[in-house]
Coordinates of C-alpha atoms in Angstrom, one line a residue:
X94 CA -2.1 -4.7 -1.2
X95 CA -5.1 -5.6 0.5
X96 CA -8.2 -3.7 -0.5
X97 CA -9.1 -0.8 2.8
X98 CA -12.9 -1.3 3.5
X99 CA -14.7 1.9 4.5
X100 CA -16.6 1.1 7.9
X101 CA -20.5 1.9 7.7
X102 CA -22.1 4.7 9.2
X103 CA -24.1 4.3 12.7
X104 CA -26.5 7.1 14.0
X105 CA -24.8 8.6 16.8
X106 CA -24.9 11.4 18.7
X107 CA -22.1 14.1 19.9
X108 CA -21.7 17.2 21.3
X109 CA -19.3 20.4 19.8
X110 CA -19.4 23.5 22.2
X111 CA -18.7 26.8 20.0
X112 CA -18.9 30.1 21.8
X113 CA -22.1 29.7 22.9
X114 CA -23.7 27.5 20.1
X115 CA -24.5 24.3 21.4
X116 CA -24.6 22.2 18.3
X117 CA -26.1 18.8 18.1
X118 CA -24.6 16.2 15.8
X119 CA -27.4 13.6 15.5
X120 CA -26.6 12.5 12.1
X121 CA -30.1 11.0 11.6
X122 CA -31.4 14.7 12.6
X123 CA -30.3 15.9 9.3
X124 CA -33.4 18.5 9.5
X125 CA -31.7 20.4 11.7
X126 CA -29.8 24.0 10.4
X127 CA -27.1 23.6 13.4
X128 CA -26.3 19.6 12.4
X129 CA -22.8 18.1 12.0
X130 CA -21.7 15.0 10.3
X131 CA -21.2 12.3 13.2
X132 CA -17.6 11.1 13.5
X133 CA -17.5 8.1 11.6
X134 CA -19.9 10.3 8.3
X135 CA -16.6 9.7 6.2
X136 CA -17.3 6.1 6.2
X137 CA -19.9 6.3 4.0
X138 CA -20.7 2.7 2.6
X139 CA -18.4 -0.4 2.9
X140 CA -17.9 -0.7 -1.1
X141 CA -14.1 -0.3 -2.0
X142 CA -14.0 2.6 -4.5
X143 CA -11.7 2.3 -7.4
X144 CA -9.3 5.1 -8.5
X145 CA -11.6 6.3 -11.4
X146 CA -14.5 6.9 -8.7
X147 CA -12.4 8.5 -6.3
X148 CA -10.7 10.8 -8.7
X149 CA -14.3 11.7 -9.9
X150 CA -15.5 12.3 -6.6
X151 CA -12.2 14.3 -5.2
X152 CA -12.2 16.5 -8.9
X153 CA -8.6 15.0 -9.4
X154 CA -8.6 14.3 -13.1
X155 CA -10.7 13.7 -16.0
X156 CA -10.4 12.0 -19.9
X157 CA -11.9 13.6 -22.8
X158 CA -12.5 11.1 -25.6
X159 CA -11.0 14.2 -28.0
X160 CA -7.5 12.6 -26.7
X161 CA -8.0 9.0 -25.3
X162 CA -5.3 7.7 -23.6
X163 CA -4.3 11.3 -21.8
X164 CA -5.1 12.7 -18.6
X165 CA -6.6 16.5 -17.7
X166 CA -4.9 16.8 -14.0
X167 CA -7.4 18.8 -12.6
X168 CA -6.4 21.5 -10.4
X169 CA -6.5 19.1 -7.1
X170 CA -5.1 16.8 -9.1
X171 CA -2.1 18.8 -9.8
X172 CA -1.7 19.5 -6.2
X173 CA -1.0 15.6 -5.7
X174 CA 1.0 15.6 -9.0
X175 CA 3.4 18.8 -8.4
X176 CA 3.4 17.4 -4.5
X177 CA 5.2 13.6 -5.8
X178 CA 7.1 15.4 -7.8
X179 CA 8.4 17.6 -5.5
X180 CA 8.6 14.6 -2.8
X181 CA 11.0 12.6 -5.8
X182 CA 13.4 15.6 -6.6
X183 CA 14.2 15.9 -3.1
X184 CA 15.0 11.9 -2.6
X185 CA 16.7 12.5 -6.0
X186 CA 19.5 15.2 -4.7
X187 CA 20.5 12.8 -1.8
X188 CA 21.0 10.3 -4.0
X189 CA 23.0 12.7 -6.9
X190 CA 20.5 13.3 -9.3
X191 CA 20.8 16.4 -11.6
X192 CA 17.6 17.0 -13.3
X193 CA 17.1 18.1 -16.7
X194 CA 14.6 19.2 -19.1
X195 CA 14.4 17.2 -22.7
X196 CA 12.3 17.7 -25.9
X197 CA 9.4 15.9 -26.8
X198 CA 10.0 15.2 -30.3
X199 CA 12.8 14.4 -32.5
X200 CA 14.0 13.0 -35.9
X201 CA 13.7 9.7 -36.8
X202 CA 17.3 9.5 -37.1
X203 CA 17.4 9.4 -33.6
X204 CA 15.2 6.7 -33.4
X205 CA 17.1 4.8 -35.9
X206 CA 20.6 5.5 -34.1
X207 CA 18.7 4.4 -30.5
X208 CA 17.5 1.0 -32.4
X209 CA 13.3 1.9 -31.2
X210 CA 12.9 2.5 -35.0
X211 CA 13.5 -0.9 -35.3
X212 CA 12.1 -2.4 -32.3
X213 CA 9.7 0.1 -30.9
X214 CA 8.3 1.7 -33.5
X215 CA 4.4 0.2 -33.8
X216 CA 4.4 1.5 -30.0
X217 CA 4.9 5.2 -31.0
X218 CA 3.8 8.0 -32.3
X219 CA 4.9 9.2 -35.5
X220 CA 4.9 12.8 -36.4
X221 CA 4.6 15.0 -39.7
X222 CA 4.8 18.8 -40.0
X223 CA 3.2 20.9 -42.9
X224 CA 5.2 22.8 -45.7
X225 CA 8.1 21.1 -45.1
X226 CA 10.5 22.0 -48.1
X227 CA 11.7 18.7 -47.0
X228 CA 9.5 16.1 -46.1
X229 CA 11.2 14.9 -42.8
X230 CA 9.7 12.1 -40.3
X231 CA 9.6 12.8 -36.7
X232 CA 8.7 11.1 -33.6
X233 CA 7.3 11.8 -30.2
X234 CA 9.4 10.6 -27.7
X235 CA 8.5 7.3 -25.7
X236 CA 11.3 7.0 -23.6
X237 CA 14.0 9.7 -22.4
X238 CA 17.4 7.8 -23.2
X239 CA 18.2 8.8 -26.2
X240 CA 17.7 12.3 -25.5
X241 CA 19.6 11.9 -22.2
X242 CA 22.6 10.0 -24.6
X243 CA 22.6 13.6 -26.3
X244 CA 23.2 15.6 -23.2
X245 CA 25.9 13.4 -22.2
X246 CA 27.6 13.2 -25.6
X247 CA 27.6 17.0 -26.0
X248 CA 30.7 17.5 -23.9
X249 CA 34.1 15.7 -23.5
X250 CA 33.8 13.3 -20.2
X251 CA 36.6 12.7 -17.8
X252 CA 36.6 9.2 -15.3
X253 CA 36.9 11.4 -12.3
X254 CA 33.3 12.6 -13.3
X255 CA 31.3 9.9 -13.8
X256 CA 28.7 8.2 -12.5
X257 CA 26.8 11.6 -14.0
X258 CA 23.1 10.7 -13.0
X259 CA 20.0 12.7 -15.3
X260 CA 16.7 13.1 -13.8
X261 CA 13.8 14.2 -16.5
X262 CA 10.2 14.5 -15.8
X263 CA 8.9 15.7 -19.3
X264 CA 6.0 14.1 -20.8
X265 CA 6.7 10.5 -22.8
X266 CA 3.6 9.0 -24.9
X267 CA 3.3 5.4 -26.2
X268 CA 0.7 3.7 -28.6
X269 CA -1.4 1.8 -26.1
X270 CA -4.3 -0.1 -27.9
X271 CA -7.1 1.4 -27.1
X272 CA -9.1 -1.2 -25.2
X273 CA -6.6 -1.3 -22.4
X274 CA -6.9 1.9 -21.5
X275 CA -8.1 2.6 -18.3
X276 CA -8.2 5.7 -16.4
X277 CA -4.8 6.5 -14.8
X278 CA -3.1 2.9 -14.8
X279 CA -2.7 2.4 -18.3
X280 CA -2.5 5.8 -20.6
X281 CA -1.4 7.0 -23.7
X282 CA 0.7 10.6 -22.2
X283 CA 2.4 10.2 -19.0
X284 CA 5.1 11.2 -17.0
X285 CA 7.6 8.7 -15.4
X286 CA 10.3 10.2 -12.7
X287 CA 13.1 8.5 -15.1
X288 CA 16.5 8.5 -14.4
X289 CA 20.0 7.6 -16.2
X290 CA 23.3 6.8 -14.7
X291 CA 26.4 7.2 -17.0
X292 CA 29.2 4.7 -14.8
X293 CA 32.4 3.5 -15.4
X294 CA 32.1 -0.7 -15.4
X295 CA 33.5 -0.6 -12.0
X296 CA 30.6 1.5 -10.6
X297 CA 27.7 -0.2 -11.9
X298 CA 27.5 -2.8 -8.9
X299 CA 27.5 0.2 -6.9
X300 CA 24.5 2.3 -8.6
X301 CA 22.7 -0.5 -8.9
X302 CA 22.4 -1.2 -5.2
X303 CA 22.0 2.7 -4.8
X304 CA 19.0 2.6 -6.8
X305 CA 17.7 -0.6 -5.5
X306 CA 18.2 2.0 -1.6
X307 CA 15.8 4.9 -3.4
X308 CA 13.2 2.3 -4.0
X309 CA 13.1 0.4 -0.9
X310 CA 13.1 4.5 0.5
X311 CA 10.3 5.7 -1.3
X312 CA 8.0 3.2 -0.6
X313 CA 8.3 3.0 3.0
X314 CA 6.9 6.5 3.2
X315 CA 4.2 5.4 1.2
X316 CA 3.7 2.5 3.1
X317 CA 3.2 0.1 0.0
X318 CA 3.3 -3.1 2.0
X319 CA 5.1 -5.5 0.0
X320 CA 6.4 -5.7 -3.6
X321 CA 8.0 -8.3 -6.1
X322 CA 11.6 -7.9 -7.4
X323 CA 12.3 -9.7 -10.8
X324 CA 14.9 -9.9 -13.1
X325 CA 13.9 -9.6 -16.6
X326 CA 16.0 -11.5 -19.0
X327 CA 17.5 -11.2 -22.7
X328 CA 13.5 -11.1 -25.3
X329 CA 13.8 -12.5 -28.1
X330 CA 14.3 -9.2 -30.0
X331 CA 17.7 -8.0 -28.7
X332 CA 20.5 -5.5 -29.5
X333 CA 23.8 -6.1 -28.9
X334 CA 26.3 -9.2 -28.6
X335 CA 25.0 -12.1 -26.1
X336 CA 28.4 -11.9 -24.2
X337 CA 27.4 -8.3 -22.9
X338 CA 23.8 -9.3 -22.3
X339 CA 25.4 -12.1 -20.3
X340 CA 27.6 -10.0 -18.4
X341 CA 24.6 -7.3 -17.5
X342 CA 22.3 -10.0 -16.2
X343 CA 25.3 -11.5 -14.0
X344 CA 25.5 -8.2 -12.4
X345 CA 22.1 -7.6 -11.7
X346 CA 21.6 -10.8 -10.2
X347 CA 24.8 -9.9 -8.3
X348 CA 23.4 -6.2 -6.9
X349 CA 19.6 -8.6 -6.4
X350 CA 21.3 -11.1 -4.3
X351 CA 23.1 -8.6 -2.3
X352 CA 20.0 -6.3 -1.2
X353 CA 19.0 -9.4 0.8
X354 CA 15.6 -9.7 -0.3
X355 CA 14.1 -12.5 -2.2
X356 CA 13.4 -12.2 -6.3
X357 CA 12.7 -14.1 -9.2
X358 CA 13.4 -14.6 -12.5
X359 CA 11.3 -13.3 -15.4
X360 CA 12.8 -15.2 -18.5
X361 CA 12.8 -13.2 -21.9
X362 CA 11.0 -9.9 -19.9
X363 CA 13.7 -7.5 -20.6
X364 CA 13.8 -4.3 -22.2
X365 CA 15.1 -4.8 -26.2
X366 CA 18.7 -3.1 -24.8
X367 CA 19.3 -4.9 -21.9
X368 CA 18.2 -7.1 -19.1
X369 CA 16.2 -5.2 -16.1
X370 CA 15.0 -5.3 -12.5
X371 CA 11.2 -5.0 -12.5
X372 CA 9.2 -4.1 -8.8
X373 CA 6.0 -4.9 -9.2
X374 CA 3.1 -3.6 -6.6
X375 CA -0.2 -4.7 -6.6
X376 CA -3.7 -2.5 -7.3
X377 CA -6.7 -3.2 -5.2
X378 CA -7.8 -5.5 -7.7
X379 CA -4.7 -7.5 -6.8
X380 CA -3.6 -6.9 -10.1
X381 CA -0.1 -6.3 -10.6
X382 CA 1.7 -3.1 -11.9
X383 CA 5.5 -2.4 -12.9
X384 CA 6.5 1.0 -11.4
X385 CA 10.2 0.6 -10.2
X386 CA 12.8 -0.5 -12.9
X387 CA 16.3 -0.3 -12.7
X388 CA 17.6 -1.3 -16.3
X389 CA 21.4 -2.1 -17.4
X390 CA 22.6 -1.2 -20.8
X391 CA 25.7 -1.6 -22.7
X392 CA 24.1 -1.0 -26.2
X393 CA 22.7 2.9 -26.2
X394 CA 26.1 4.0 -25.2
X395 CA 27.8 2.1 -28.0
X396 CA 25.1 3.4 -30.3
X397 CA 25.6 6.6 -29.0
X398 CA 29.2 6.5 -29.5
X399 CA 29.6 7.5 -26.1
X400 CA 32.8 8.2 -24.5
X401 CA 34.9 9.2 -21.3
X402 CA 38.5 10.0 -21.0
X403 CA 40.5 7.5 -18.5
X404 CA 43.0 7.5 -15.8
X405 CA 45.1 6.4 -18.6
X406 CA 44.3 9.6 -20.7
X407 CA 42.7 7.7 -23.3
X408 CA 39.4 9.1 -24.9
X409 CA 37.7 5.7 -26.0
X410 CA 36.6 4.4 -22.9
X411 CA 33.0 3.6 -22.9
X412 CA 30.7 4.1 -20.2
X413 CA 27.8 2.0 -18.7
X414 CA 23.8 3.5 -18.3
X415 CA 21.8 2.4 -16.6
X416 CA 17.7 3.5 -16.8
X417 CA 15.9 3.9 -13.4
X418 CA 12.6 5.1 -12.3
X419 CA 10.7 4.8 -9.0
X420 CA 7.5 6.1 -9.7
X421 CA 7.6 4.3 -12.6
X422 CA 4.4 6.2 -14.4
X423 CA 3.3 9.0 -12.3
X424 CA 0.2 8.9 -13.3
X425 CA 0.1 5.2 -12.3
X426 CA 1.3 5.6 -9.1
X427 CA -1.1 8.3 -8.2
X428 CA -3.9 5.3 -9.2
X429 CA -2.5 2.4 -6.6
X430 CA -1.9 5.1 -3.9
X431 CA -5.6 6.1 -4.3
X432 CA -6.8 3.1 -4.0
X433 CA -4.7 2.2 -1.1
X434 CA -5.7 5.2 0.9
X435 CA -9.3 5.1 -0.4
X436 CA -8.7 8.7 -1.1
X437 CA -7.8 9.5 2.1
X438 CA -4.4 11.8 1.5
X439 CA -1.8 12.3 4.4
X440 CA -1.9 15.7 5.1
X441 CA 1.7 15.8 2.9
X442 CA 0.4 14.9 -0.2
X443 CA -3.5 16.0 0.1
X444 CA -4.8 18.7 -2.1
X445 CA -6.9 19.4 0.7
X446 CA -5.4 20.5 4.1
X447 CA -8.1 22.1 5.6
X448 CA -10.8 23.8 5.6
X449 CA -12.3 26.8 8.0
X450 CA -16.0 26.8 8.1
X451 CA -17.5 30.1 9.8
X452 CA -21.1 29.4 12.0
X453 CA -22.5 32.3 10.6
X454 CA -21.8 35.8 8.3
X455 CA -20.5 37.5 11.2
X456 CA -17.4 34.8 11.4
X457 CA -16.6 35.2 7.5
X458 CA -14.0 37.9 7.6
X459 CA -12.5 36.3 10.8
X460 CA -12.3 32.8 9.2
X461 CA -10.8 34.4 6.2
X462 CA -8.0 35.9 8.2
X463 CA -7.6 32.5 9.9
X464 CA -7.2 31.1 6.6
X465 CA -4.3 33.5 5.3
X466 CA -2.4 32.7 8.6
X467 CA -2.4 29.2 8.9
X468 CA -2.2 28.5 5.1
X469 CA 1.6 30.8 5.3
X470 CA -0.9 32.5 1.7
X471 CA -1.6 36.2 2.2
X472 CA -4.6 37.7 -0.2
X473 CA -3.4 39.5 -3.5
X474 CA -3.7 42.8 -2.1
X475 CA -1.4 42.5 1.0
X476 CA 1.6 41.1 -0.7
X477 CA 3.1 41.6 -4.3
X478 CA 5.3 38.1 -3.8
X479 CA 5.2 35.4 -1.8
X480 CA 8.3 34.8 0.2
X481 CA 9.5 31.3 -1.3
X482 CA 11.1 30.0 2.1
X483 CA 7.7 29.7 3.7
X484 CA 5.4 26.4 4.4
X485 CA 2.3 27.1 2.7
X486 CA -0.7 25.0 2.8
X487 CA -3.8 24.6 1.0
X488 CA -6.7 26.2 3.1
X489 CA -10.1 26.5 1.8
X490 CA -13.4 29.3 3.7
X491 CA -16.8 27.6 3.2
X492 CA -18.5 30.4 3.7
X493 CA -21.8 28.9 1.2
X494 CA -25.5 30.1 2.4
X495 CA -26.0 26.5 3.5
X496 CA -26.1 25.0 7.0
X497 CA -23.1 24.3 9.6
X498 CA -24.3 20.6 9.3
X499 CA -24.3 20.4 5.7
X500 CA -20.7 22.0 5.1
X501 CA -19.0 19.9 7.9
X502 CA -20.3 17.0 5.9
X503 CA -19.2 17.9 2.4
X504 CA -15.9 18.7 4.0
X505 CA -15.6 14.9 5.1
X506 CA -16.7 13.9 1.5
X507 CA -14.4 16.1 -0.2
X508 CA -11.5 14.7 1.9
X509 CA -10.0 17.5 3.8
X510 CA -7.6 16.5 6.5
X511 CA -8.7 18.8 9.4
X512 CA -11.7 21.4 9.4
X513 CA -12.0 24.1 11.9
X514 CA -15.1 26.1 13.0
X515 CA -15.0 29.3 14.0
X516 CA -17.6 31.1 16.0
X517 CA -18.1 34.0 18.3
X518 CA -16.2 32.4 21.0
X519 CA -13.4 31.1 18.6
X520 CA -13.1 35.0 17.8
X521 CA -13.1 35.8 21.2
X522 CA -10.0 34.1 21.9
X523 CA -8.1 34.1 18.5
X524 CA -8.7 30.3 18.0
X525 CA -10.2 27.7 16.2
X526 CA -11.8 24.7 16.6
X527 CA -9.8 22.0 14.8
X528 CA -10.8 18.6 14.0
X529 CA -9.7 15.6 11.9
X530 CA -11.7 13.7 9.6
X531 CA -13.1 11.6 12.5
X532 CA -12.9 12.8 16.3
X533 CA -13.6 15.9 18.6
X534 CA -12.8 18.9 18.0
X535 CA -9.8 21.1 19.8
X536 CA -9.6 24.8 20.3
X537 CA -5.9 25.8 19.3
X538 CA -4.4 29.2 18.9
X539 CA -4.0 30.1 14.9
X540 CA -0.6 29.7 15.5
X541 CA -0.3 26.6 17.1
X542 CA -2.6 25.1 14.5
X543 CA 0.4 26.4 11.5
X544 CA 2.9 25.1 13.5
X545 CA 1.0 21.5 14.1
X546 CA 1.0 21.7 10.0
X547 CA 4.2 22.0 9.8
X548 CA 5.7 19.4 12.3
X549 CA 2.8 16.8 10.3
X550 CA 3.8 17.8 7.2
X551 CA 7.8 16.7 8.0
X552 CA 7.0 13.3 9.3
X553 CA 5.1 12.9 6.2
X554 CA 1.9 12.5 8.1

């Protein structure tokens, strides 16, 4: 991706009409108490800011050095977070996801059984309890397969059921060193939107080329540009015979060659239990991240001892899994889409919709009531529960003792997608003036405004 300069500001000069406030938006007259930020004040300087300045700026996140490596979501932050996440389990119905929830922690055995004992094990985190009578090791999970392997083997599987596809957003934490870690793209605690497909051997061409759909989806929404596709081969540490690792990288190069789009070949890249697809995107740095995988593995099932009964009524049939994710780290894709908005969220995904700002005191109590109806969000008082089928939106009052110029100008800064002014004229007429980051403001009836929100909102503007 290509880095999004900010444009520099240029005194200009504008005129709002509210009621009968004539205010003057000289940006260069900041001495004024009636000034408003000129259109272009959210360009404030032409250096590209970085995800770790943004998120500072925005109040997103923040790292304590009491747990290096993991990430305080802050509660705008969480807004973005819950928002993907709510974005990814939609895709993830269409596409026959079921999600579940998985533990955190389990016994080494696991480990052992999974081979990341063996092969993983300087990359997690080990874990102790006190007054044990038994003295038992346990690990924190860095990877939901195994756990996934569980749910599946818990029941008796029939052909006719499979592919059964698991979705599982629970925290996973890995053993980064700590000099690479840097703010949200390379952490210690993170959340990936993984993803495992239990297939019969004739299916896998077929979920593979589903999965390969989501991706190629999801990203057009986000309007990433362009990304890499590569097929990560057999590393030099491997499980399993070399005649199944030969047969899982024949079929991914089968599924690559027929999405039609170019890809490469990453020699001794894959995962420890099977060869993988990698999509790479780029940061503004024009570094390059993994988020998208789409893995193949014969070995966890066999490890697992995982079964389905066939059309020939047999029980030892074994299926297929295959690991996908999207996303890839959550926390990582929040980073590159940052930087490749320059903080400047679609009205979908900000944690900032709008914002009402009242000329004086005598417009609080009306601005507040314009807040609870656009933002679908009545005050405690006035409703015990909300009703769940409702659009709701995020709607701030900046009611502070401080000039009309001064709040229309930390709205830019802080990102809100539309702020509206109300005034004695606005009050009049049951409206507010509504206008974007940039631009003139409209008058629109309270309703219309909600409505505008809502048709936005589904064409993931």
């Amino acid at each position: 991706m290509r880095p999004l300069l900010l444009r520099s500001v240029r005194p200009a000069c504008l005129g709002f009409e509210y009621g009968h406030w004539r205010l003057s938006t000289r940006f260069c007259s900041s001495h004024s108490s009636l000034s408003t930020p000129d259109d272009h004040d959210d360009d404030l300087s032409d250096v590209f800011l970085d995800h770790r300045q943004i998120g500072t700026q925005q109040e997103l996140y923040m790292i304590n050095p009491l747990t290096p490596g993991s990430v305080f979501l802050l509660p705008h932050g969480t807004r973005i977070y819950n928002r993907l996440l709510a974005f990814m389990r939609a895709q993830l119905r269409v596409f026959g996801f079921e999600e579940v929830v998985s533990p955190i922690i389990y016994r080494k055995s696991l480990w052992e059984t999974s081979g990341h004992w063996e092969k993983y094990k300087e990359d997690m985190f080990e874990v102790g309890g006190r007054n044990q009578e038994t003295k038992e090791d346990y690990g924190l999970k860095p990877m939901n397969c195994p756990g996934h392997c569980l749910i599946y083997g818990a029941a008796e599987r029939s052909y006719r059921e499979l592919p059964i596809r698991y979705a599982d957003f629970s925290p996973l934490h890995r053993n980064e060193a700590s000099g690479a870690l840097t703010g949200l793209t390379r952490v210690r605690r993170f959340h990936q939107d993984d993803g495992h497909i239990f297939c019969r051997p004739d299916q896998v061409q077929a979920e593979i080329k589903a999965s390969i759909k989501l991706v190629d989806n999801v990203y057009k929404i986000f309007k990433i540009p362009s990304y890499r596709l590569l097929l990560s081969t057999r590393p030099e540490q491997y499980i399993g015979p070399i005649e199944e690792w030969d047969t899982a990288e024949s079929d991914l190069r089968d599924a690559l060659d027929e999405s039609g789009q170019e890809w490469l070949v990453n020699e001794g890249d894959g995962a420890f239990y099977g060869p993988k697809i990698d999509i790479l995107i780029k940061d503004s740095n024009g570094k390059e991240h993994q988020a998208a995988t789409i893995q193949l593995d014969f070995q966890m099932p066999q490890r697992f001892q995982l079964t389905y009964r066939g059309d020939d009524d047999t029980l030892g049939h074994r299926p297929v899994m295959i690991h996908r994710a999207v996303f890839g780290s959550v926390e990582r894709f929040m980073a590159i889409i940052m930087e490749q908005i320059q903080g400047k969220w679609p009205l979908w995904l900000s944690p900032r919709q709008a914002v009402i700002v009242p000329i004086a005191d005598r417009h609080v109590e009306y601005a507040r009531r314009v807040k609870e109806q656009i933002s679908g969000v009545p005050s405690g008082d006035k409703a015990d529960l909300l009703d769940f089928s409702i659009s709701t939106f995020y709607v701030d009052v900046d009611d502070r003792s401080s000039t009309l110029g001064n709040r229309l100008r930390e709205a830019i800064k802080k990102g809100y997608n539309y702020i509206g002014v109300v005034g004695d004229k606005e009050m009049a007429d049951g409206t507010v003036a509504l206008r974007q980051r940039t631009g003139k403001p409209t008058a629109m009836k309270i309703e219309d405004v909600r409505q505008f929100l809502i048709d936005s909102v589904a064409r993931y503007e």
